[in-house]
Each structure stands twice: as structure tokens, then as C-alpha cells.
């Protein structure tokens, strides 16, 4: 007790002593006579003793409200006594040495930098300068300098730049003085003007007198000198001076010397300092050339390979990789032009924009690469600093957020006359139908009766010809590629495969005779390797020349009674349901049933989805058939593609069912990106090992597929396919180049291609080398998809996530300014993955995401139409318009039939609110189609909730807004070469017919006062996880701008948040935290914003589904599949039903606890991550292994932390509970 009391008294005593001494010092400052006496020296000596001995005193001096620093600095500014100055400098050094940067910042804000610089200037005039004073001054400036962003400007204005430089020049052997002087020079050099000025005075040459070969002496000085040199060399002028004097070779020599002698890795910071100097020099073109000429690539490659075994040397390996990647000579993408291989002449050429520029390019212009890849030629000797340092203190401002409240306020504008809009009346017959001629008595479900036209095999002609809507089975059949005589001879040893005979009784090619012929064959396994060898692509022929084909084949049969096509196999299939074609004898396998029939009742749904955060076991459910192989071929015949495709991809023909197992997000192997980059660098170092052979080329019409046994065969000539060129790099490594969107020169992301000729047990590396986005979910656990025909024949017809060693990084292929929107020096990016095939001589397909073709949509719509009960479901399938290529854009209407044709029931029918849905405006976002499939199938199902939903709303659905883009394998654009989701403000009927007429439908509804309750456009998101929504809110937009005052009194109905909130509680994949309701300028011409602002739909949304997977909820840690996507589509419908139930008959007033947006948004950590993308959370955590010197900028370097290594990106647990574990109770 006495000790504690004594300690307390001592503390109070020390505190009072400090205050007393500071008070004395203040009085001395006010009395000029006392200032020259020994009093100041005595007082400052006592304060120094207290500061050195007690942390409490140091804290008091810099605490809030304390005037201690001001008094000390005032004394320093006024005194002339050398000892007093030394005392004060020591006091300040003690204060800022401990306590982090905050105390140094206090000193800066009190004007300490200016006082110290003035003192340095006056002290330099002494001859000789006081060494002790100079050491202390430079030590203090080195400590506070990094906290003063304007120190470079202040030093230049005060004329002290060369003082430190001259001290180093004249005292090279005095390490005690040189060390702090170098630290100050490093701080000065962060200002580019200062760096140039110092360079002209010989600072670069001076640094090379200090640094040198390996030595254990003066390593601290060596480290600081290297850091200073690296900062100086960031100036392009200094870098050129270093190149001219041959310092690149000198630095490489020094690095190798330290690398060889530092066997115990004690001087890693010095070695990294040398690399940082090389990194700074190689920022300029001359530096990169000097590095290559000095054999720098091989030197750094060899040294980094020797460092791989020691994990602590990862910073050296990463920096070396960064330098080598930067210096790797920019290669030309091996293409004749970056424009699409396929050409479509537009009916109207836009007056301006990228498409107009494309059409106006002279024919002899090389659009693949610029004359100079490095934008260095325009550099000037004088580098003028833009002194806007104060702006750096401000938080990043998103200039893309709309701040004009007048523009934000929705204003209903029809844009077209009532007379013109009457053309859309034909698409709304439900508003005038009186149902007097309809039989509305029976409520029993109508049994499915198959279309008589589908009873036999059909031929699929090329889409270049005109065809009637219904095929004539007596004259058409499916033809196959002619098989080799060798395969014909093998018919006795294996089953006939995929032969689709013509239904012609005159020639005896009847289905019965074909079945008899098949039954005569000896039984054999359908999974023989030779079968896949003989399994060639399904061809679309204009006519069938023979009813019997040579070679292996297959017979398709239908069971007339059941109306189900079967896929026969010699092995029973446990996981698959019947599909459309009998390929082999044996047990039938069923393909495709509605994945969402499991969502029958809300009660069952709640019990299933209310499970905890554990991963759900994925099971294949038995559902009604929606995939029919024969019907798919019938749909393909009227699909018009620009290349006039004549082949059908097997996955689209066979169909897809979700695999019965979970597919977790891939854990990235340590160091995988570094390894891949090293292998790329080896291409330059070991050029003789590179094969560099073209094995697939769409640009060369005469190109033939190589016949070598050890070379993979590629193909993409089918609907939605995208692969332009393939180059074999090494024996089992291939570079793949994607095709641009038609009438565009970019948008390379979607891929879908076929591979054959593989061997088992070999890892094949695929590099897609012309991607454009700066980052991808491939860096965060996403895998590409593969479909194996062998597996499909084994009754497992499904797309599965495959690939190891997956990463996405910037490569050495240069993008021209034409391809990069006018920006020079841009590079392409590489998606790389390695696949080991399970089956020899298989035929496999790879895709960016689960393919969903236009023909698949037509098939699904036809199946849904044929299976529904017309007495219960009102279903219409109209053609909204024709696309540029002449394909039909489908428009679907779904609601419940009225209970009777009495007035009350007809009135209720006609006055149901509309729900307007659309999808697939971006062709590469195939997940949107799978979500739409789930929505359509739920709406057409027989569940009580689906019936209730139909009785509540009329659904107008455009399931595919961009058929042409989907058919031709585009990623984002239509045939017009434009993003259709940026054309909603002023769509051109000739260039954007689907958008023009979709908007017309909505304008018509607005004109007749029947605004949709909800509009939702389904999309896919390539850089975020989960499913989420973007909506529109004036208030939330204003909250995230500086115009807060205007929004304080703004009244806004928060009902726009209701549907997302409901989905966050009912849909496992949905994440409310990723939703945003901010309106951005760059999105003002999107469907969501235009429908909200011009049409007046308050609940106007974009629903984004991840391409990767989920990091929250029931599916946390799993990649998303078609089952989850279809479930999301079904859950969206359930959300609409709950939205209906929670609203009153007259007004949609929602519970206040559901829509407490004020508290939710204030508590959430809102972050603006880019000028054009607003989200509530960062897209991804920083992936520390990325050694890419820049993801977004024009190849400018981004400094990595000293200890950055190949760390795995982890999805941090955000503490969110499973959204299904919490339910909202609606009264």
C-alpha cells in the first residue's frame, strides 16, 4: 500500500515538475534577456532528463491540449545557444522515437518541419558545421519526414536540398553523419522534382560510391544507401542517367555477389534493396532494354530458383518475378486482327462510339499492337510535380455516384406516342380475353401428351435456309459424319452408335427394322474406348442421302405410350433420369427433371432451409423431363448463326444434370502463380524447348486438324462456342486465344470448346492468353467446367468443376490502344489451369460457366408448353421481335387461369399486378439463364404455392434478351458490337430491336396505368460471390455523396428493400450485405435505372448471381452449380409470393422492422471500391501472392510489403449467421 502511494506521489511529482519546467521555459522565451542566459540550457537539460527516464512525460508532451511541443519548438526557433539547441533536438528525438507515427505527426502539425529546416540552413553556414548538431537535425528530420507529405516542397523552398548531399560528399568515411543524411535524402527524393534536382548534382553517382560487393562491414549504411538509390531511380531522368553510366550491369553484379556470399540469408534486406533499385530502373524502356542486354532475365531467374527452397526468401523471389515479368519483351498476340473472326454487316452504322471507330479504321491499320508498346517516348526531361498533396488526405470520392437530385427523381416518360405504343397491345391479350369459349370447369391436371411430330427421328438442316416451324418426319432425318471403313469393319465387335435413320417406309428404314438390326448385334459394353473414338460430332445436314450410314451409329427410339425418350445403356445408371434418345441397349437413363419441384410448400421449404450453416448435401432429385435430345435438334435447325454452324456440341445434345456431390471452392496451392510465371519466363530463357505450333485456327479457312497422336484436337464450331486459335507451346501445354465479340475488338472472357485426343495420367496445361479484366474469381477458388462424353455414356451427363494450379495474372502479350479504349501500354491477362483426363481418347468440353444455348431455351419453352395443364395455367409463348440475325426473341406470359368465366373471376384475372422479368442480356452470363430456368419451372409447376403465385400475378418474361450474342459465342455484346444493357435510354430499333421492344412493352404498361409491381433483370457477376441485388434509391444514393443536407428531409418509400430482404431470409445463396441501391452515372442507361427512372417502377432490380460460389450461408465454401442457380430462381418466386402476402390489399405498407434502412446502412461498413462500382463490401480480400505490378493501372508499379509472400487468400468470416436460420414473421 505504501509502495503504491509512493509511486503515485512520485508520478504526480514528475507531472508537476514537467509542467513547472515548461512554464519556466515559456517565461524564458518571453524575456529576450533570459533567453541568452544559462537558464534555457538548464531547464531544457532537466526536461531532457525527464523525457529520457519517464514515458509518462513523453505522453504528456504530445497529449491533446498540451502546449509542451509548442513551447519546445518556440524555444528552438528563438534560441542561439548551441547546447540548448542540442538539448531540444534530443528531447524531440526521444519523443518521436517511441509511440509510432502519431507523435511525429503532432510535431509536423505544430510546424516542426519548417523550424528544423530553417535551423539546418543556418547551421550549414557555420564553417565547419557542427557535426553533433547536423547528426541530430538529420536524425529528427528522417523521423518526421515521412509524416509530412510536403517536406519535399518545403526543403526545396528553404534551399536545403544540397546541404545534406554536400555533407555526404565531404564525409564519406564518417558513417555516423552519412547515415542520417542518406535517410533525409531518401525522404526528399519522394518528390520527383527534388529527385531530378539531386540527380543533376551527382547523387546517383555518389550512391554507387557507397554501395558495393558483399561485405559484413557497414551493412546498415549499405541498406540505407540502397533504399535512397531506389527512391532516386523512380525519377525517369535519374533512371536514364543510371542506364547511360552502365549501372544496370553493376547492380546485377552486386546482387549476384551478395546472393552467393550471403549463404545464411542474414542480409536479405540488402539483397532486396538491390532488387528495388533494378525495379526502379526498369520502369523505363531504356532500363528494360539494358536489363535484357545484361542477361538480367537469366541472372534473376537462376537466383530466384535457388531461393525457392527457403520460404523466408519469398520477398526476393516475388520481386525478381516482378522485374522479369516487366522486362519480358512485349509480344504481339498471334492474330491477324483483334476483330472477331466472324463478320456481320450492320444495317445501320452508329454515328459515334467504338463500333463506329471499328468501321472507320483504315484497312491497312494494324490493330493488334501499337508501334511502341512502351509509352516512354513522350517523356520530358523536366518532371513537374502536381502538388495536390492535400487531396491525398481525403477519402476516395466516387465521382460516378449521381449527385443531382433532379436527375435522381423518377420521372415517368413514355418517350413514344400512345398510337405508336398500341402495337404492343397484341402481347397483352390477357387484358381483353373473356374466356367465354374456354372450358374452365375441370381442375384436374392434364396428362402430358407428346407432340405427334416428335415421335420419330428428325433431320436438322443448316440454319441458312428457311424452314417451316414443324419438321416433316417423312422427309427429314439426322445425319452423321461419315465414318472410316475401319470403323465399319468393327461393327461386329461393338454396338452401333449414334445413327439416326430417316423415317422412310418406302425404303424400309423404319424404326422397327432398325431396332431389329440393333438387337442382332452382339452385346458389348457401351463404355468401350473405341466407342468414343468412333463418336464423332453430331452434324446438321441439309438432307439425308441414305437411310443407312456406314460406320458406328446409334438408334433413337421413342416409347409411344409413355411419351418419354430413353437413353439405353449396357450398364444401369443410378444417378440419371430418362432423356431423349436411345443410344444403347439396357437400362434406361433419365435426363433432366425440374430441380425446383422440391420447393413445393413454404413449410417444407422453411424446414429445409432453416438448417444451420452446414453445407447442404446435394442430391439429385427426380423431376419431370425438360431435356429432349430429339427436340433439341429440332430447335437447332431454325437457329441462325453467323458462321452457319453445322455441328451440335454433345453437352447440349445429351443435356446436363447436377452432379450428386459437393464441389467446394478450390484451395489455391501455395506459390502456384509464381510457378506459372516462372514457366512463362522460361519461354524466353529456353527458347529451344518451345514447340510454338498452331493446332487450331479459325482465321485460316484451309487449316486442317493435325493428325499427330500426341497432339490434342480442338473445336469450337458449334452454338455458343468460343475458341479462336490454339498454339502448342510444350508437349502438354497449349496457349488458347478467344474470339472477340462480333463487331467488336474486345470482351474476351466467355469460352466454350471441345478437346479430344487426350491420354490419361498426363497433366495438360491450358493458358487462355487474351483475357482483359484486371482480376477474376479464378484467383479465389473458381474452377472452369468440363463435360466428358465418356462420363455421359456412363450415365453421368454433367458439367463438373475441374482444374488444378489455377490462377489469373497479367501476361506479356500487349494490347493495342485500339483494343484498350485508347490507353497505351496495357497487357492481356492469362487464365491458366491444368487438367488430367480420366479417360483415354475421350471427347471433353470446357466452358467458362454452365452453357445454356438459345436452342436449349427454345427446347425448354416447348417442353414447358407441351406439359402444362391449360385448364390451370395460362401460358403464352410469343415472338417479341426478330433479332439482327433473324432469330426470334421469345416473350412468355404465365398466370393462373380464372376460376370461371364469371365477371368477378375475369375481373380478378385481368387486374392481377404484373411482374416483368428478363435475363441473358449478356451472353457470357449463362448463370442468369439457369436462374431463369428455375423461375420458369417453378411458375409452371403443380405445387400449391406456384398456383397461388400464378393467381397473384401476371408474369411477363423475356428469358433471353440477346439471342444473337448467345448463339455466336459472344461474351457481352449483340451483333451490333454494343452492350445491350447500356442502350435502354435510347435503343435503336434497327440495332437493338430486343431492347427497343422490351422497353416498348414496359412503356405500354405505363401508358395503360398497369405499371409492373417488380421488374428484375437476371445477370451474372464475375468478381463477387453469392447472389445479390442492385436496386435504386434516391436517399441511399445521396447518403454516399457530400450532398447530405439535401437528403435529410427527403421522404422515400423504403419498399424497394422488401424483396431483397425477404430473399436474404429464404434463399440460401442470397446475401443482403452485397446488395446496393445506389444509382451511378455509368449505369444510367441500364435496364434497372431506366425502368426505375423513366417507366416509374420502384422495385426495379438487377439480380446478380456469382459465377464462383458462396462465402456465407448454407452453401458457404461451395462453388455454385445449376441446382443452386435453379433453386435461386424458384426462391425468387417464393419471395414474390411472400411480398404479396405481407402487403395490404390497397397499399404495400411493409413492417417497419423489415425496412429499417437508416440503422442498417449506418451500421454497415460501406466502402466505395472503384469509380464505377459501388458495393457494400470489398469484392475480395487482398490476395497477397499477387506479384502483378498493377492490376488496374497502366503498368505502373504497386509497392508490395517487404514480407509479401505467397499467402493464400482467405475468406474472412464476417460473422454473418446463416440467413436461413433467421425467419421474418409476416402478419
Coordinates of C-alpha atoms in Angstrom, one line a residue, residues 288-568:
X288 CA 14.3 -2.8 -69.6
X289 CA 16.5 -3.0 -72.7
X290 CA 19.7 -2.6 -70.6
X291 CA 18.4 -5.3 -68.3
X292 CA 17.8 -7.7 -71.2
X293 CA 21.2 -6.9 -72.7
X294 CA 22.9 -7.5 -69.4
X295 CA 21.4 -11.0 -69.3
X296 CA 19.3 -9.9 -66.4
X297 CA 16.5 -12.3 -67.2
X298 CA 18.7 -15.4 -66.8
X299 CA 20.5 -14.0 -63.8
X300 CA 17.4 -13.3 -61.8
X301 CA 15.7 -16.5 -63.0
X302 CA 18.6 -18.6 -61.8
X303 CA 19.0 -16.8 -58.4
X304 CA 15.3 -16.9 -57.7
X305 CA 15.1 -20.6 -58.5
X306 CA 17.9 -21.1 -55.9
X307 CA 15.9 -19.2 -53.4
X308 CA 12.7 -21.2 -53.8
X309 CA 13.7 -23.8 -51.2
X310 CA 13.8 -21.1 -48.4
X311 CA 10.4 -19.7 -47.5
X312 CA 11.8 -16.6 -45.9
X313 CA 13.3 -15.6 -49.2
X314 CA 9.9 -15.3 -50.8
X315 CA 10.2 -11.4 -51.0
X316 CA 13.3 -11.8 -53.2
X317 CA 11.6 -14.4 -55.4
X318 CA 8.5 -12.2 -55.8
X319 CA 10.4 -9.0 -56.5
X320 CA 12.6 -10.9 -59.0
X321 CA 9.5 -12.3 -60.7
X322 CA 8.0 -8.9 -60.9
X323 CA 11.1 -7.4 -62.6
X324 CA 11.3 -10.3 -65.0
X325 CA 7.7 -10.0 -66.0
X326 CA 8.0 -6.3 -66.5
X327 CA 11.1 -6.8 -68.6
X328 CA 9.8 -9.7 -70.6
X329 CA 9.6 -8.3 -74.2
X330 CA 6.0 -7.5 -75.0
X331 CA 4.7 -10.0 -77.5
X332 CA 2.3 -9.5 -80.3
X333 CA -0.9 -11.5 -79.9
X334 CA -0.5 -14.1 -82.7
X335 CA -3.6 -12.9 -84.7
X336 CA -4.0 -11.1 -88.0
X337 CA -6.6 -8.7 -86.3
X338 CA -8.2 -8.4 -82.9
X339 CA -11.6 -8.0 -84.6
X340 CA -13.8 -11.1 -84.5
X341 CA -13.2 -13.9 -86.9
X342 CA -16.8 -13.6 -87.9
X343 CA -18.2 -10.5 -89.6
X344 CA -21.8 -9.3 -89.7
X345 CA -22.7 -6.2 -91.7
X346 CA -24.8 -3.9 -89.7
X347 CA -28.0 -2.4 -91.2
X348 CA -27.1 0.9 -89.7
X349 CA -23.6 2.1 -88.7
X350 CA -23.7 4.2 -85.4
X351 CA -22.5 7.8 -85.8
X352 CA -20.1 7.5 -82.9
X353 CA -18.7 5.1 -80.3
X354 CA -16.4 2.0 -80.5
X355 CA -18.4 0.4 -83.3
X356 CA -18.2 3.5 -85.5
X357 CA -14.4 3.6 -84.8
X358 CA -14.1 0.0 -85.8
X359 CA -15.9 0.5 -89.1
X360 CA -13.8 3.7 -89.8
X361 CA -10.4 2.1 -89.3
X362 CA -8.4 2.1 -92.5
X363 CA -7.9 -1.5 -93.8
X364 CA -4.1 -1.4 -93.5
X365 CA -4.1 -0.4 -89.8
X366 CA -2.5 -3.0 -87.5
X367 CA -5.0 -3.1 -84.7
X368 CA -3.2 -5.9 -82.8
X369 CA -0.3 -3.9 -81.4
X370 CA 0.8 -0.3 -81.3
X371 CA 4.1 0.9 -82.9
X372 CA 5.5 1.4 -79.4
X373 CA 4.3 -0.8 -76.5
X374 CA 6.1 1.4 -74.0
X375 CA 4.7 4.9 -73.5
X376 CA 8.1 6.4 -72.8
X377 CA 8.8 8.4 -75.9
X378 CA 6.7 11.3 -74.8
X379 CA 8.7 11.7 -71.5
X380 CA 10.2 15.1 -70.9
X381 CA 13.4 15.9 -69.1
X382 CA 11.7 18.1 -66.6
X383 CA 9.2 16.2 -64.4
X384 CA 6.8 18.7 -62.9
X385 CA 5.2 17.7 -59.7
X386 CA 1.5 18.1 -59.3
X387 CA 1.2 19.4 -55.8
X388 CA -2.1 18.2 -54.7
X389 CA -0.9 16.5 -51.6
X390 CA -3.8 17.9 -49.5
X391 CA -6.2 15.8 -51.6
X392 CA -4.5 12.6 -50.6
X393 CA -5.7 13.1 -47.1
X394 CA -9.3 13.0 -48.2
X395 CA -11.1 9.7 -48.6
X396 CA -11.6 8.4 -52.0
X397 CA -14.6 10.0 -53.6
X398 CA -16.7 8.1 -56.0
X399 CA -17.4 10.6 -58.8
X400 CA -19.7 8.0 -60.5
X401 CA -22.4 8.4 -57.9
X402 CA -25.2 10.6 -59.2
X403 CA -25.4 13.7 -57.0
X404 CA -28.0 15.7 -59.0
X405 CA -31.3 15.1 -57.1
X406 CA -33.3 16.3 -60.0
X407 CA -31.8 13.6 -62.2
X408 CA -32.4 11.0 -59.4
X409 CA -36.1 11.7 -59.0
X410 CA -38.0 9.2 -61.2
X411 CA -39.9 10.9 -64.0
X412 CA -42.3 8.8 -66.0
X413 CA -41.5 9.4 -69.6
X414 CA -43.2 7.3 -72.2
X415 CA -40.9 8.6 -75.0
X416 CA -43.3 7.3 -77.6
X417 CA -46.8 8.3 -78.6
X418 CA -49.8 6.3 -77.4
X419 CA -50.6 5.5 -81.0
X420 CA -47.2 4.0 -81.6
X421 CA -47.4 2.0 -78.4
X422 CA -50.6 0.4 -79.5
X423 CA -48.5 -2.1 -81.5
X424 CA -47.8 -3.8 -78.2
X425 CA -51.5 -4.4 -77.4
X426 CA -51.2 -7.8 -79.2
X427 CA -48.8 -9.0 -76.5
X428 CA -51.4 -8.5 -73.8
X429 CA -54.4 -10.5 -74.8
X430 CA -55.0 -11.4 -71.2
X431 CA -56.3 -7.9 -70.6
X432 CA -59.2 -8.4 -73.0
X433 CA -59.8 -12.1 -73.0
X434 CA -63.3 -13.0 -71.7
X435 CA -62.7 -16.8 -71.7
X436 CA -66.3 -17.4 -72.9
X437 CA -65.1 -20.2 -75.3
X438 CA -62.8 -21.8 -72.7
X439 CA -63.5 -24.9 -70.7
X440 CA -62.8 -23.7 -67.2
X441 CA -64.6 -26.4 -65.2
X442 CA -62.1 -29.2 -64.8
X443 CA -59.3 -28.7 -62.3
X444 CA -57.6 -32.0 -62.9
X445 CA -54.1 -31.8 -64.2
X446 CA -54.0 -32.6 -67.9
X447 CA -51.7 -35.6 -68.7
X448 CA -48.8 -34.9 -70.9
X449 CA -49.4 -35.9 -74.5
X450 CA -46.3 -35.8 -76.6
X451 CA -46.3 -33.9 -79.8
X452 CA -47.0 -36.2 -82.6
X453 CA -44.3 -34.6 -84.7
X454 CA -41.7 -35.7 -82.1
X455 CA -42.5 -39.4 -82.4
X456 CA -39.6 -40.1 -84.8
X457 CA -36.1 -39.0 -85.6
X458 CA -35.7 -35.7 -87.4
X459 CA -33.1 -34.2 -89.7
X460 CA -31.7 -30.8 -88.7
X461 CA -30.9 -28.7 -91.8
X462 CA -28.5 -25.8 -91.6
X463 CA -29.9 -22.6 -90.4
X464 CA -29.0 -20.7 -93.5
X465 CA -32.2 -22.0 -95.2
X466 CA -35.7 -21.1 -94.4
X467 CA -37.8 -23.8 -92.7
X468 CA -41.3 -24.3 -91.5
X469 CA -41.9 -24.4 -87.8
X470 CA -42.7 -28.1 -87.8
X471 CA -40.4 -30.6 -89.4
X472 CA -41.8 -33.2 -91.7
X473 CA -40.7 -36.5 -90.3
X474 CA -41.3 -38.3 -93.5
X475 CA -38.6 -36.4 -95.4
X476 CA -36.1 -35.4 -92.7
X477 CA -33.6 -37.2 -90.6
X478 CA -30.4 -36.6 -88.6
X479 CA -27.2 -37.3 -90.5
X480 CA -23.8 -38.0 -89.0
X481 CA -20.3 -37.5 -90.3
X482 CA -19.2 -40.4 -92.5
X483 CA -17.1 -42.8 -90.5
X484 CA -14.0 -44.6 -91.7
X485 CA -14.1 -48.1 -93.3
X486 CA -12.1 -49.4 -90.4
X487 CA -14.9 -48.5 -88.0
X488 CA -17.4 -50.1 -90.4
X489 CA -15.5 -53.3 -90.2
X490 CA -15.6 -53.1 -86.4
X491 CA -19.4 -53.1 -86.3
X492 CA -19.4 -56.7 -85.4
X493 CA -17.4 -56.1 -82.3
X494 CA -19.2 -53.1 -80.8
X495 CA -22.6 -51.5 -80.8
X496 CA -23.9 -49.2 -83.5
X497 CA -23.5 -45.7 -82.2
X498 CA -25.5 -42.5 -82.9
X499 CA -27.0 -43.4 -86.2
X500 CA -30.3 -41.6 -86.6
X501 CA -32.1 -43.2 -89.6
X502 CA -34.6 -41.5 -91.8
X503 CA -38.2 -42.4 -91.2
X504 CA -39.0 -43.6 -94.7
X505 CA -41.3 -46.7 -95.0
X506 CA -40.7 -46.9 -98.8
X507 CA -37.0 -47.6 -98.2
X508 CA -37.6 -49.9 -95.3
X509 CA -35.7 -47.7 -92.9
X510 CA -38.4 -47.9 -90.2
X511 CA -37.8 -47.6 -86.6
X512 CA -38.8 -51.2 -86.0
X513 CA -36.4 -52.5 -88.6
X514 CA -33.6 -50.5 -87.1
X515 CA -34.4 -51.9 -83.7
X516 CA -34.3 -55.4 -85.0
X517 CA -30.9 -54.7 -86.7
X518 CA -29.6 -53.4 -83.4
X519 CA -30.8 -56.4 -81.5
X520 CA -28.9 -58.7 -83.8
X521 CA -25.6 -57.1 -82.8
X522 CA -23.6 -58.9 -80.1
X523 CA -23.8 -57.2 -76.7
X524 CA -20.8 -55.2 -75.6
X525 CA -20.1 -52.5 -73.2
X526 CA -21.2 -49.1 -74.2
X527 CA -18.2 -47.6 -72.5
X528 CA -15.6 -49.1 -74.7
X529 CA -12.8 -46.7 -75.5
X530 CA -13.3 -47.3 -79.2
X531 CA -16.8 -46.0 -78.9
X532 CA -15.7 -42.5 -78.1
X533 CA -13.1 -42.9 -80.8
X534 CA -15.9 -43.6 -83.2
X535 CA -18.2 -41.0 -81.6
X536 CA -18.0 -38.0 -84.0
X537 CA -19.8 -34.8 -83.8
X538 CA -23.5 -34.6 -84.5
X539 CA -23.8 -32.9 -87.8
X540 CA -26.6 -30.8 -89.2
X541 CA -27.0 -31.9 -92.8
X542 CA -29.3 -30.3 -95.4
X543 CA -30.7 -33.7 -96.3
X544 CA -30.2 -37.4 -95.6
X545 CA -28.7 -39.1 -98.6
X546 CA -29.0 -42.6 -97.2
X547 CA -31.2 -44.2 -94.6
X548 CA -28.3 -46.4 -93.5
X549 CA -24.9 -45.0 -92.7
X550 CA -21.6 -46.7 -92.7
X551 CA -19.6 -47.0 -89.5
X552 CA -20.8 -46.9 -86.0
X553 CA -24.1 -45.4 -85.1
X554 CA -26.9 -45.2 -82.7
X555 CA -30.6 -45.6 -82.8
X556 CA -33.1 -43.2 -81.3
X557 CA -36.4 -44.7 -80.3
X558 CA -39.5 -43.3 -78.5
X559 CA -41.9 -45.1 -76.3
X560 CA -45.2 -44.1 -77.8
X561 CA -47.2 -44.9 -74.7
X562 CA -45.1 -43.2 -72.2
X563 CA -44.1 -40.3 -74.4
X564 CA -40.5 -40.5 -73.0
X565 CA -37.4 -40.8 -74.9
X566 CA -34.8 -43.1 -73.4
X567 CA -31.1 -43.4 -73.4
X568 CA -30.3 -47.1 -73.3

